[in-house]
Amino acid sequence: MNDIDMVMQNAQDAFNSYKTLSPAQRAVFLNEIAAALEAARTSLVPVAHEESNLPLPRLNGELSRTTNQLKMFARLIEEGSWVEAAIDTADKNRTPPKPDTRKMLLPVGPVVVFGASNFPFAFSTAGGDTASALASGSSVVIKGHSAHAKTSQLVFEAIQKAIAKTGVHAHTVQHVLGSGSTAGKALVIHPNTTGVGFTGSFSGGKALWEYANQRETPIPVFAEMSSINPVVFLPDTLEQNTVALAKSYAASVTLGMGQFCTNPGLLLAVQSEALDNFLNLLGAEITQIIPQKMLHSGIHTSYHKALDRALSQKGIEKIGESEQQAGDGEAFPTVARVKGNIFLQNPHFREEVFGPYSLAVCCDSKEELIAVLKQLKGQLTTTVMATDADIAANYDIIDLQTTLAGRIILNDVPTGVEVCASMVHGGPYPATTDARFTSVGTTAIKRWVRPVCFQGFNDRMLPDALKNSNPQYIWRIVNNEWTNAAISK
Ligand code: NAP
């Protein structure tokens, strides 16, 4: 048996044990992971800082987000209604007799999570994918990201403390460090693996999705990959709010040196004097941004390669770049502009440039702007900056934007993703591999479950969520009515 076989056998054994725990027991485990991470904060944050070049305040905030996510999923499963219990009681007098059928969501099995380089805590070892999978009752194998391997190991050690304290199966969470194309691939194609979570490059996500679909038994891969997050500026707001818009857009493009999947990489507007003023101000804002180190040398190299490729395209014009030269490993913030008709002819302009870069597409007419929007592929977010008058005159644009992305934002920047029940951090391909799901917020748990219907079962054989007495007092659909009451027999 090789190492990966051993890991996945352990993951299966752990799943068989972990899935039998009550939601309350799983919630205790999630809360203990949060507590262990909090206890390790002073050692975790400096190591993550050293490995990722991210500033300490950002990492402290991200660690809090991570522990809050774990606690959020603990509350979700303690409350319990997320399992979508639906019950249709038997009717022996019907012709033909109606059977007793009861449905709920159950965990899929061992899940493999790929840590993301740009969120060493919140989207990595104990991040949202791991927290949601553990909440569902699945066991987890983490493929740690090599760019923050020490942080990943320390986070895993905190998880192990929670395992020891709560007595859950020792292999409920396992940690593998190694290359994606060997260890990562072996984990995805292993027969015991039932689902995969990933955040990173389009090429990486697509490769995992292909491995998963070439298996004898294909499995779902929830990959969050590439997005340029188009922002539409409508004419009245450009006229009225020029300065504020230029400042907030420049801040969003360069936040975290552009290393967010929601970074606004594309700006669309119809040509006007107000647009020219806005772009001049935006260019001036960008000159003031000081280059900073990127997450790792690979991301730095790919940013500058992609930036050079974008800037070498015919018809592109730089409108602002940092006044300071970029040092070793640092990103060079840049904004550029191109005319709408040239954008439409060149697919390179639609490619993600992961870093502090944005391209303004200046269209000759509203019709051309709509043609540009129609040409774009699936996105995580799309934004519209608009006054009430703009909205009244351009609802067709907003309607089109809702078909494009998982989240549409009015008068705010796309960077900054709230972790809550209503969040959708997902979108049509190639933003993700499955637009029906989100990787942020409570409904991220739905990626790791499947519905199972129990037909004709005795009450004592049913899971608690489906029992007549409704011991968890959860909301269920009983004979087509929402209720949290017990079923009287
Ligand atoms: P990545 O290269 O996609 O790697 C993420 C994880 O997937 C790593 O563990 C990696 O393993 C693994 N992996 C990559 N390709 C694989 C393959 N063909 N088979 C199996 N496993 C594979 O992402 P990254 O290192 O975070 O950054 C690289 C680029 O991704 C960036 O320059 C940026 O363009 C993009 N990115 C996008 C987002 C976004 O949210 N849109 C976020 C982060 C990064 P190894 O470490 O062994 O390669």
XYZ file of C-alpha atoms and ligand atoms in Angstrom:
537
model
C 0.000 0.000 0.000
C 1.500 3.392 -0.956
C 1.283 6.541 1.188
C -1.762 7.978 -0.605
C -3.572 4.598 -0.400
C -2.881 4.608 3.340
C -4.136 8.206 3.727
C -7.321 7.474 1.799
C -7.954 4.197 3.673
C -7.611 6.169 6.922
C -9.939 8.847 5.508
C -12.567 6.203 4.750
C -12.255 4.658 8.254
C -12.515 8.123 9.787
C -15.601 8.929 7.699
C -17.312 5.717 8.804
C -16.840 6.828 12.420
C -17.254 10.616 12.087
C -20.550 10.416 10.180
C -22.146 8.634 13.152
C -21.518 11.590 15.496
C -24.449 13.817 16.359
C -24.513 17.368 14.943
C -23.854 18.623 18.480
C -20.682 16.500 18.694
C -19.481 17.752 15.315
C -20.190 21.323 16.409
C -18.017 20.813 19.513
C -15.193 19.618 17.228
C -15.466 22.675 14.953
C -15.503 25.023 17.952
C -12.434 23.260 19.387
C -10.541 23.764 16.100
C -11.438 27.471 16.295
C -10.205 27.605 19.905
C -6.950 25.783 19.056
C -6.274 28.203 16.184
C -6.972 31.161 18.454
C -4.580 29.731 21.054
C -1.890 29.399 18.358
C -2.477 32.891 16.895
C 0.806 34.407 18.100
C 2.851 31.658 16.456
C 0.666 31.229 13.359
C 0.473 34.826 12.162
C 4.244 35.588 12.051
C 4.941 32.337 10.177
C 2.199 33.099 7.643
C 3.624 36.616 7.296
C 7.101 35.238 6.593
C 5.797 32.744 4.026
C 3.178 34.863 2.218
C 4.485 38.455 2.473
C 0.976 39.456 3.543
C 0.851 42.211 6.199
C 0.288 41.231 9.845
C -3.037 43.125 10.268
C -4.458 41.403 7.182
C -3.349 37.984 8.483
C -4.755 38.644 11.939
C -8.075 39.599 10.332
C -7.969 36.547 8.101
C -7.344 34.231 11.056
C -10.368 35.752 12.834
C -12.427 35.172 9.703
C -11.250 31.538 9.712
C -12.227 30.891 13.341
C -15.542 32.732 12.792
C -16.270 30.493 9.770
C -15.693 27.395 11.893
C -18.024 28.739 14.592
C -20.604 29.739 11.960
C -20.738 26.152 10.647
C -20.942 24.849 14.224
C -24.040 27.019 14.802
C -25.525 25.928 11.466
C -25.357 22.216 12.270
C -26.438 22.679 15.886
C -29.602 24.390 14.624
C -29.925 21.554 12.098
C -32.523 22.693 9.531
C -29.851 22.875 6.791
C -30.352 19.114 6.113
C -33.543 19.990 4.174
C -35.651 17.274 5.809
C -38.837 16.525 3.884
C -41.380 13.975 5.051
C -44.409 12.534 3.268
C -46.307 10.199 5.562
C -47.982 7.031 4.334
C -51.584 6.845 3.216
C -52.744 3.242 3.154
C -56.205 4.245 1.956
C -54.969 5.796 -1.259
C -55.110 3.755 -4.448
C -52.410 2.694 -4.908
C -51.304 3.000 -1.235
C -48.865 5.867 -0.634
C -45.604 4.806 1.076
C -43.873 6.726 3.890
C -40.931 8.608 2.303
C -38.441 10.828 4.147
C -35.539 12.724 2.612
C -32.516 14.540 4.019
C -28.994 15.540 3.020
C -26.200 13.157 4.063
C -22.390 13.574 3.829
C -20.711 12.203 0.701
C -17.552 10.660 2.211
C -13.863 11.623 2.270
C -13.240 15.036 0.690
C -9.911 16.396 -0.644
C -9.243 20.113 -0.115
C -6.503 22.038 -1.964
C -5.218 24.974 0.104
C -5.219 28.322 -1.764
C -2.062 30.422 -1.854
C -3.822 33.799 -1.564
C -5.641 33.054 1.705
C -3.196 31.062 3.898
C -5.855 30.784 6.629
C -9.383 31.443 5.337
C -9.164 29.358 2.105
C -6.486 26.958 3.192
C -5.914 24.144 5.720
C -8.720 25.027 8.181
C -10.501 27.363 5.758
C -14.034 27.427 4.399
C -13.756 24.199 2.352
C -12.481 22.199 5.339
C -14.949 23.779 7.793
C -17.960 23.172 5.535
C -16.907 19.578 4.750
C -16.384 18.741 8.440
C -19.723 20.358 9.294
C -21.440 18.116 6.731
C -19.998 14.985 8.374
C -17.344 14.278 5.722
C -13.730 13.470 6.610
C -11.093 15.740 5.028
C -7.672 15.268 3.445
C -5.867 18.571 2.909
C -3.318 19.030 0.148
C -1.362 21.900 1.724
C -0.093 24.708 -0.534
C 3.697 24.616 -0.894
C 3.866 28.459 -0.756
C 2.845 28.346 2.932
C 3.787 24.795 3.938
C 4.931 25.752 7.469
C 1.713 27.686 8.157
C -0.301 24.772 6.798
C 1.537 22.323 9.081
C 1.015 24.568 12.149
C -2.703 24.908 11.369
C -2.908 21.132 10.993
C -1.234 20.733 14.404
C -3.954 22.952 15.904
C -6.586 20.711 14.255
C -4.841 17.646 15.741
C -5.137 19.205 19.208
C -8.886 19.554 18.655
C -9.019 15.922 17.481
C -7.220 14.783 20.663
C -9.422 16.924 22.906
C -12.767 15.850 21.436
C -11.879 12.207 20.749
C -13.122 12.235 17.135
C -11.459 9.636 14.894
C -7.720 10.398 14.641
C -7.853 10.611 10.841
C -10.935 12.810 10.511
C -8.546 15.432 9.114
C -5.243 14.517 7.427
C -2.569 16.700 5.887
C -0.484 15.933 2.787
C 2.344 18.112 1.527
C 3.669 17.369 -1.943
C 3.407 18.380 -5.542
C -0.004 18.907 -7.109
C 0.732 16.830 -10.178
C 1.803 13.769 -8.155
C 0.311 13.768 -4.614
C -2.592 16.080 -5.585
C -3.532 14.021 -8.627
C -3.216 10.728 -6.700
C -5.632 12.065 -4.050
C -8.204 13.162 -6.637
C -8.178 9.884 -8.561
C -8.215 7.670 -5.459
C -11.419 5.578 -5.408
C -12.207 6.583 -1.783
C -12.292 10.296 -2.635
C -15.853 11.571 -3.094
C -15.373 15.323 -3.687
C -12.704 17.987 -4.190
C -12.484 21.654 -3.147
C -10.016 23.986 -4.872
C -9.196 27.698 -5.240
C -6.412 28.782 -7.575
C -5.494 29.017 -11.230
C -7.717 28.081 -14.158
C -5.135 25.545 -15.363
C -4.898 23.907 -11.918
C -8.662 23.752 -11.368
C -9.316 22.435 -14.864
C -6.638 19.741 -14.481
C -8.251 18.497 -11.244
C -11.696 18.544 -12.868
C -10.330 16.457 -15.758
C -8.675 13.920 -13.420
C -11.992 13.602 -11.561
C -13.966 13.036 -14.753
C -11.525 10.466 -16.130
C -12.000 8.239 -13.056
C -14.010 5.030 -13.364
C -16.449 6.744 -10.978
C -16.364 10.493 -11.692
C -16.670 12.807 -8.676
C -17.516 16.511 -8.344
C -14.681 19.067 -8.241
C -15.698 22.440 -6.831
C -12.958 24.612 -8.301
C -12.971 28.376 -8.000
C -10.656 29.531 -10.768
C -10.510 32.595 -12.946
C -12.527 35.831 -12.928
C -11.936 39.391 -14.134
C -14.976 40.819 -12.307
C -16.233 43.450 -14.782
C -17.373 46.797 -13.342
C -19.784 48.890 -15.427
C -19.719 52.651 -14.838
C -22.923 54.329 -16.050
C -22.792 57.925 -17.373
C -24.644 59.922 -14.703
C -22.617 58.529 -11.797
C -19.357 59.144 -13.704
C -20.388 62.777 -14.055
C -21.508 63.208 -10.447
C -19.077 61.108 -8.419
C -15.880 61.219 -10.465
C -13.358 61.726 -7.654
C -14.873 59.298 -5.138
C -15.239 56.597 -7.803
C -11.612 56.967 -8.970
C -10.333 56.667 -5.395
C -12.453 53.654 -4.446
C -11.729 51.831 -7.726
C -7.950 52.395 -7.433
C -8.056 51.119 -3.841
C -9.977 48.005 -4.896
C -7.634 47.202 -7.834
C -4.561 47.389 -5.595
C -5.976 45.953 -2.341
C -3.701 43.104 -1.242
C -1.646 43.790 -4.401
C -4.586 42.625 -6.491
C -4.313 39.050 -5.232
C -8.020 38.539 -4.685
C -10.227 36.422 -6.909
C -12.712 39.336 -6.816
C -10.161 41.884 -8.037
C -11.809 44.268 -10.575
C -9.770 43.483 -13.695
C -12.123 45.112 -16.195
C -13.894 48.478 -16.280
C -16.579 49.224 -18.874
C -18.083 52.593 -19.777
C -19.358 54.585 -22.735
C -16.932 57.239 -23.964
C -17.573 60.751 -22.513
C -15.719 63.720 -21.066
C -16.651 62.481 -17.573
C -15.058 59.097 -18.392
C -11.837 60.795 -19.542
C -11.732 62.819 -16.298
C -12.381 59.687 -14.265
C -9.630 57.713 -16.045
C -7.152 60.599 -15.577
C -7.916 60.613 -11.852
C -7.707 56.812 -11.689
C -4.310 56.902 -13.414
C -3.115 59.541 -10.928
C -4.315 57.410 -7.973
C -2.399 54.391 -9.286
C 0.857 56.372 -9.541
C 0.677 56.833 -5.738
C 0.436 53.106 -4.966
C 3.643 51.643 -3.601
C 4.605 48.246 -5.067
C 4.603 45.418 -2.542
C 5.794 41.833 -2.496
C 3.444 39.282 -3.988
C 2.513 35.991 -2.341
C 5.193 33.868 -3.937
C 7.652 33.943 -6.808
C 5.346 31.906 -9.096
C 2.497 34.410 -8.736
C 4.953 37.309 -9.204
C 6.358 35.788 -12.388
C 2.925 35.000 -13.805
C 1.632 38.512 -12.984
C 4.430 40.264 -14.852
C 4.255 37.799 -17.752
C 0.487 38.327 -18.074
C 0.887 42.113 -17.656
C 3.550 42.273 -20.392
C 1.345 40.185 -22.681
C -1.666 42.473 -22.032
C 0.324 45.669 -22.554
C 1.873 44.390 -25.786
C -1.545 43.999 -27.469
C -2.361 46.361 -30.309
C -4.520 49.363 -29.325
C -3.823 49.303 -25.568
C -2.694 52.485 -23.826
C -1.287 52.703 -20.285
C -3.079 55.355 -18.229
C -1.306 54.931 -14.913
C 1.408 52.942 -13.212
C 3.149 53.177 -9.871
C 5.740 55.984 -9.733
C 8.069 53.700 -7.814
C 9.955 50.926 -9.543
C 9.012 47.465 -8.300
C 11.694 45.693 -6.263
C 12.449 41.990 -6.059
C 9.205 39.978 -5.974
C 7.068 43.136 -5.940
C 4.058 43.787 -8.176
C 3.918 46.889 -10.322
C 0.359 48.380 -10.119
C -0.892 49.368 -13.581
C -4.105 50.499 -15.314
C -4.642 50.723 -19.066
C -7.382 51.561 -21.558
C -8.576 50.170 -24.884
C -11.395 51.054 -27.237
C -14.446 48.776 -27.219
C -14.168 47.736 -30.898
C -10.526 46.679 -30.394
C -11.415 44.752 -27.214
C -14.106 42.872 -29.129
C -11.574 41.677 -31.723
C -8.894 40.378 -29.359
C -9.562 37.502 -26.896
C -6.299 38.228 -24.997
C -8.007 41.220 -23.367
C -10.435 38.837 -21.616
C -7.667 36.892 -19.858
C -7.156 37.187 -16.088
C -4.053 39.170 -15.066
C -3.841 38.071 -11.418
C -2.440 41.093 -9.587
C -2.901 44.902 -9.285
C -4.011 45.526 -12.875
C -7.209 46.719 -14.487
C -8.222 47.442 -18.071
C -10.735 50.179 -18.954
C -12.827 49.396 -22.048
C -14.065 52.662 -23.556
C -17.088 51.947 -25.748
C -18.488 54.157 -28.496
C -22.084 53.429 -27.513
C -24.282 51.562 -25.071
C -24.788 48.922 -27.785
C -21.043 48.346 -27.964
C -20.847 48.064 -24.159
C -23.586 45.431 -24.268
C -21.667 43.575 -27.004
C -18.572 43.556 -24.758
C -20.572 42.230 -21.782
C -22.102 39.518 -23.983
C -18.638 38.416 -25.072
C -17.423 37.847 -21.491
C -17.304 34.390 -19.925
C -18.652 33.477 -16.461
C -17.500 35.592 -13.530
C -17.526 35.483 -9.726
C -18.785 39.064 -9.531
C -19.954 41.913 -11.680
C -20.585 45.456 -10.473
C -22.651 48.381 -11.657
C -21.894 51.933 -10.555
C -25.069 53.925 -11.122
C -27.385 56.701 -9.942
C -31.146 56.162 -9.840
C -31.374 57.923 -13.205
C -28.726 55.560 -14.630
C -30.617 52.525 -13.366
C -33.912 53.705 -14.861
C -32.266 54.154 -18.272
C -30.093 51.015 -18.245
C -31.953 48.148 -16.658
C -31.172 46.005 -19.715
C -27.457 46.210 -18.830
C -28.101 45.186 -15.217
C -30.339 42.337 -16.382
C -27.540 41.094 -18.640
C -25.040 41.311 -15.775
C -27.143 38.982 -13.609
C -26.627 36.231 -16.216
C -22.872 36.689 -16.047
C -21.856 36.220 -12.405
C -22.694 34.685 -9.039
C -22.837 38.098 -7.306
C -23.954 41.439 -8.752
C -22.990 44.536 -6.787
C -24.522 47.998 -6.939
C -22.323 50.995 -6.085
C -19.603 49.181 -4.182
C -16.325 47.499 -5.119
C -16.217 43.701 -5.588
C -13.260 43.049 -3.269
C -14.378 42.030 0.220
C -16.614 38.974 0.479
C -19.021 38.795 3.417
C -19.201 35.340 5.039
C -22.950 34.827 5.552
C -25.952 32.744 4.540
C -26.873 34.919 1.552
C -23.383 35.061 -0.009
C -22.681 33.523 -3.411
C -18.983 33.179 -4.104
C -19.278 31.206 -7.298
C -20.392 31.736 -10.857
C -20.625 30.250 -14.348
C -17.574 28.545 -15.898
C -14.688 29.429 -15.966
C -15.194 31.325 -12.695
C -15.982 27.919 -11.182
C -16.645 24.381 -12.338
C -20.211 24.401 -10.949
C -22.282 27.594 -10.857
C -24.929 25.992 -8.620
C -22.737 26.258 -5.524
C -20.862 28.804 -3.419
C -17.536 28.350 -1.651
C -18.263 31.107 0.913
C -21.110 31.245 3.426
C -23.251 28.601 5.103
C -24.575 27.079 1.863
C -20.991 26.037 0.979
C -21.877 22.913 3.003
C -24.163 21.785 0.149
C -21.110 20.809 -1.906
C -20.371 17.862 0.373
C -23.780 16.215 0.698
C -26.320 14.337 -1.357
C -30.032 13.769 -0.808
C -31.127 10.322 0.379
C -34.738 9.165 0.614
C -35.693 6.577 3.261
C -38.822 4.735 2.183
C -40.913 2.570 4.528
C -38.497 2.793 7.495
C -39.512 2.294 11.129
C -39.193 5.478 13.145
C -36.439 4.058 15.371
C -34.295 3.223 12.306
C -34.451 6.756 10.899
C -31.833 9.496 11.433
C -32.905 11.965 14.153
C -33.705 14.645 11.546
C -36.434 12.402 10.091
C -37.899 10.896 13.252
C -41.536 11.645 14.142
C -40.517 13.246 17.468
C -38.190 15.740 15.689
C -35.715 15.643 18.612
C -33.592 18.502 17.175
C -36.697 20.640 16.716
C -35.592 21.493 13.151
C -37.709 23.011 10.386
C -38.964 20.354 7.962
C -41.491 20.053 5.153
C -44.063 17.590 6.441
C -46.799 16.687 3.976
C -46.022 19.867 2.008
C -46.143 22.253 5.019
C -43.158 23.912 6.734
C -43.178 22.991 10.447
C -40.838 22.336 13.346
C -43.466 20.368 15.257
C -43.314 16.631 15.945
C -45.462 14.301 13.855
C -48.255 12.756 15.905
C -49.003 9.188 14.931
P -2.299 26.965 -8.587
O -1.067 26.955 -9.381
O -3.562 26.669 -9.297
O -2.099 25.898 -7.395
C -3.084 25.660 -6.404
C -2.932 24.230 -5.900
O -3.286 23.316 -6.934
C -1.522 23.865 -5.495
O -1.573 22.971 -4.402
C -0.973 23.166 -6.723
O 0.054 22.246 -6.440
C -2.201 22.451 -7.233
N -2.138 22.249 -8.675
C -1.893 23.198 -9.617
N -1.907 22.638 -10.849
C -2.155 21.317 -10.663
C -2.284 20.209 -11.545
N -2.146 20.349 -12.873
N -2.524 18.990 -11.019
C -2.665 18.844 -9.681
N -2.552 19.842 -8.799
C -2.304 21.071 -9.284
O -2.516 28.337 -7.845
P -1.492 29.273 -7.047
O -0.214 28.589 -6.744
O -2.245 29.755 -5.910
O -1.238 30.496 -8.010
C -0.864 30.382 -9.365
C -1.764 31.265 -10.221
O -3.133 30.967 -9.922
C -1.676 32.743 -9.956
O -0.674 33.369 -10.656
C -3.016 33.238 -10.365
O -3.028 33.482 -11.734
C -3.941 32.117 -10.090
N -4.760 32.299 -8.875
C -6.043 32.622 -9.030
C -6.844 32.761 -7.911
C -8.272 33.108 -8.069
O -8.967 33.133 -7.071
N -8.774 33.348 -9.265
C -6.351 32.562 -6.636
C -5.016 32.206 -6.493
C -4.252 32.067 -7.633
P 1.610 22.710 -6.599
O 1.827 23.697 -5.493
O 2.390 21.493 -6.480
O 1.671 23.355 -7.938
